[in-house]
Short mmCIF file of C-alpha atoms in Angstrom, two decimals:
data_model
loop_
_atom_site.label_atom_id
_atom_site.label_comp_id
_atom_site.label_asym_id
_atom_site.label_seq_id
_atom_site.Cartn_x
_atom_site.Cartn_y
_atom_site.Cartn_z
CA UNK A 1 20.55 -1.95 0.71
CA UNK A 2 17.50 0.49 0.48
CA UNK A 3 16.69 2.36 -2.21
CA UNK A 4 17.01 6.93 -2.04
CA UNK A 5 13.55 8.15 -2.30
CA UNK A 6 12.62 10.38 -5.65
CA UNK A 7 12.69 13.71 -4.82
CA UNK A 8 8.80 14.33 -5.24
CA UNK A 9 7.79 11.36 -3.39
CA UNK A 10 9.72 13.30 -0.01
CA UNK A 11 7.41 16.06 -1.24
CA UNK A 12 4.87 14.32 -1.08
CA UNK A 13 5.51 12.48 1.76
CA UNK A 14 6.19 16.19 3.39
CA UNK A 15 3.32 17.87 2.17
CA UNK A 16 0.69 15.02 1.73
CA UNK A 17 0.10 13.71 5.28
CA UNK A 18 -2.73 11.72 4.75
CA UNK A 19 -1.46 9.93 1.58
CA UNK A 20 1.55 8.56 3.55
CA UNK A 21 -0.90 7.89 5.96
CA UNK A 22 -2.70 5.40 3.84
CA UNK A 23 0.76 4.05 2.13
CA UNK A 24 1.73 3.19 6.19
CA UNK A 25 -1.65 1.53 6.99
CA UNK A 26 -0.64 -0.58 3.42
CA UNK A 27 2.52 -1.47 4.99
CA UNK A 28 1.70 -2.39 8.30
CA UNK A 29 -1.13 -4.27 6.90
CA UNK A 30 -3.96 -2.65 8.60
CA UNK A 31 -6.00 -0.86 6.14
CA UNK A 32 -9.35 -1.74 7.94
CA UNK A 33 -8.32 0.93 10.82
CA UNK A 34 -8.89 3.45 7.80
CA UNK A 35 -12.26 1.79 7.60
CA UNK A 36 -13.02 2.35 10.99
CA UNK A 37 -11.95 5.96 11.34
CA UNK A 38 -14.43 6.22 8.90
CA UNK A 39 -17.16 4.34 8.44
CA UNK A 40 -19.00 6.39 6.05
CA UNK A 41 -16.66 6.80 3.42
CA UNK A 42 -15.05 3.75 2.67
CA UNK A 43 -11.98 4.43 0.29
CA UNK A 44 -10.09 1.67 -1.56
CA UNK A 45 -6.63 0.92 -2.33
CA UNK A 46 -5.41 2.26 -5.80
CA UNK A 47 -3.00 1.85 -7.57
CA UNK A 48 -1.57 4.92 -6.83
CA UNK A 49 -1.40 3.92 -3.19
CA UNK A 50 0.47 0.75 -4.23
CA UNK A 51 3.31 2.76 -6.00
CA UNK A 52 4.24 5.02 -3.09
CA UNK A 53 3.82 2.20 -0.57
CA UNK A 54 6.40 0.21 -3.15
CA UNK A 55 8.72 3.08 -3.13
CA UNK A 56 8.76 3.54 0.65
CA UNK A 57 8.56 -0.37 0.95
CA UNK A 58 12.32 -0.25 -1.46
CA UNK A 59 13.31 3.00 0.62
CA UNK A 60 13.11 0.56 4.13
CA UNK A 61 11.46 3.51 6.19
CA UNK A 62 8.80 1.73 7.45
CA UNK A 63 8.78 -1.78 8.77
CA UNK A 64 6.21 -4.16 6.36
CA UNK A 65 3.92 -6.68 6.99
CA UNK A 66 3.67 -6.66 3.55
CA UNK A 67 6.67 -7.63 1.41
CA UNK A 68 6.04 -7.18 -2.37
CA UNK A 69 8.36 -9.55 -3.63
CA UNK A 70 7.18 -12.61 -1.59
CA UNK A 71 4.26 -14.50 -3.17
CA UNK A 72 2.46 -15.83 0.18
CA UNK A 73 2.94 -12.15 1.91
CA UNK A 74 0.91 -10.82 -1.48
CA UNK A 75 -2.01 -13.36 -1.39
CA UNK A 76 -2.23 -13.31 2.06
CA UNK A 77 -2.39 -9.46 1.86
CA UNK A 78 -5.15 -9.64 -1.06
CA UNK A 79 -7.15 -12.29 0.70
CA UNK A 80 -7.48 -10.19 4.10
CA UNK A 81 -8.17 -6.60 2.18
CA UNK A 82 -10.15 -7.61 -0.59
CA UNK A 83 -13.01 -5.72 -0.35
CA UNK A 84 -10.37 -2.82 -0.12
CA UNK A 85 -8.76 -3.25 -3.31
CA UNK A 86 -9.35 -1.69 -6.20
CA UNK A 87 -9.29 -4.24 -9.13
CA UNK A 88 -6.90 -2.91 -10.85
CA UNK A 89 -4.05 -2.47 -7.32
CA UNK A 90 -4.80 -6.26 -7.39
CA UNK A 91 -3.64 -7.05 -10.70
CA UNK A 92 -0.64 -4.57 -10.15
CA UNK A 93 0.07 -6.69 -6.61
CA UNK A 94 -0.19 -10.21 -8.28
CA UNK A 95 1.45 -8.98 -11.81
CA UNK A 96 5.19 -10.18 -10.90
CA UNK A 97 3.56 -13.74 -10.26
CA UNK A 98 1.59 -14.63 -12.65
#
């Protein structure tokens, strides 16, 4: 059964396009088409990012490569975007299996 969204995450989600944005390309696995839209800036995943992505990811609104309760999806996620991660959204993604 999914999980109801927090009221200020569908504000967020409403008024924050390019945050969901990001939380989506987390999801779907595919961070490094951030990276190409913009070469020049190259943001990382925080933490931050991680949290909404989790709460959408619970809320079953958007269809996951990523599934943060599944060791192998997790280190197969790290592995591909580590240069993307911040070190401390790493620790937060491997925390539950350590």
């Amino acid at each position: 059964m999914s999980k109801l969204l927090d009221p200020h995450l569908i504000d967020t989600a409403l008024n924050n396009k390019s945050a969901i944005k990001l939380v989506i390309a987390i999801l779907r696995d595919n961070w490094d088409d951030i990276y190409d839209a913009n070469p020049i800036y190259k943001r990382r995943i925080n933490v931050n990012d991680l949290e909404l992505a989790k709460c959408i990811y619970d809320a079953e609104i958007v269809d996951s490569k990523l599934n943060f309760d599944d060791y192998a999806s997790v280190h197969d996620f790290v592995v591909k975007n580590d240069a993307f991660l911040e070190i401390s959204a790493k620790d937060l993604l491997l925390r539950n299996f350590k």
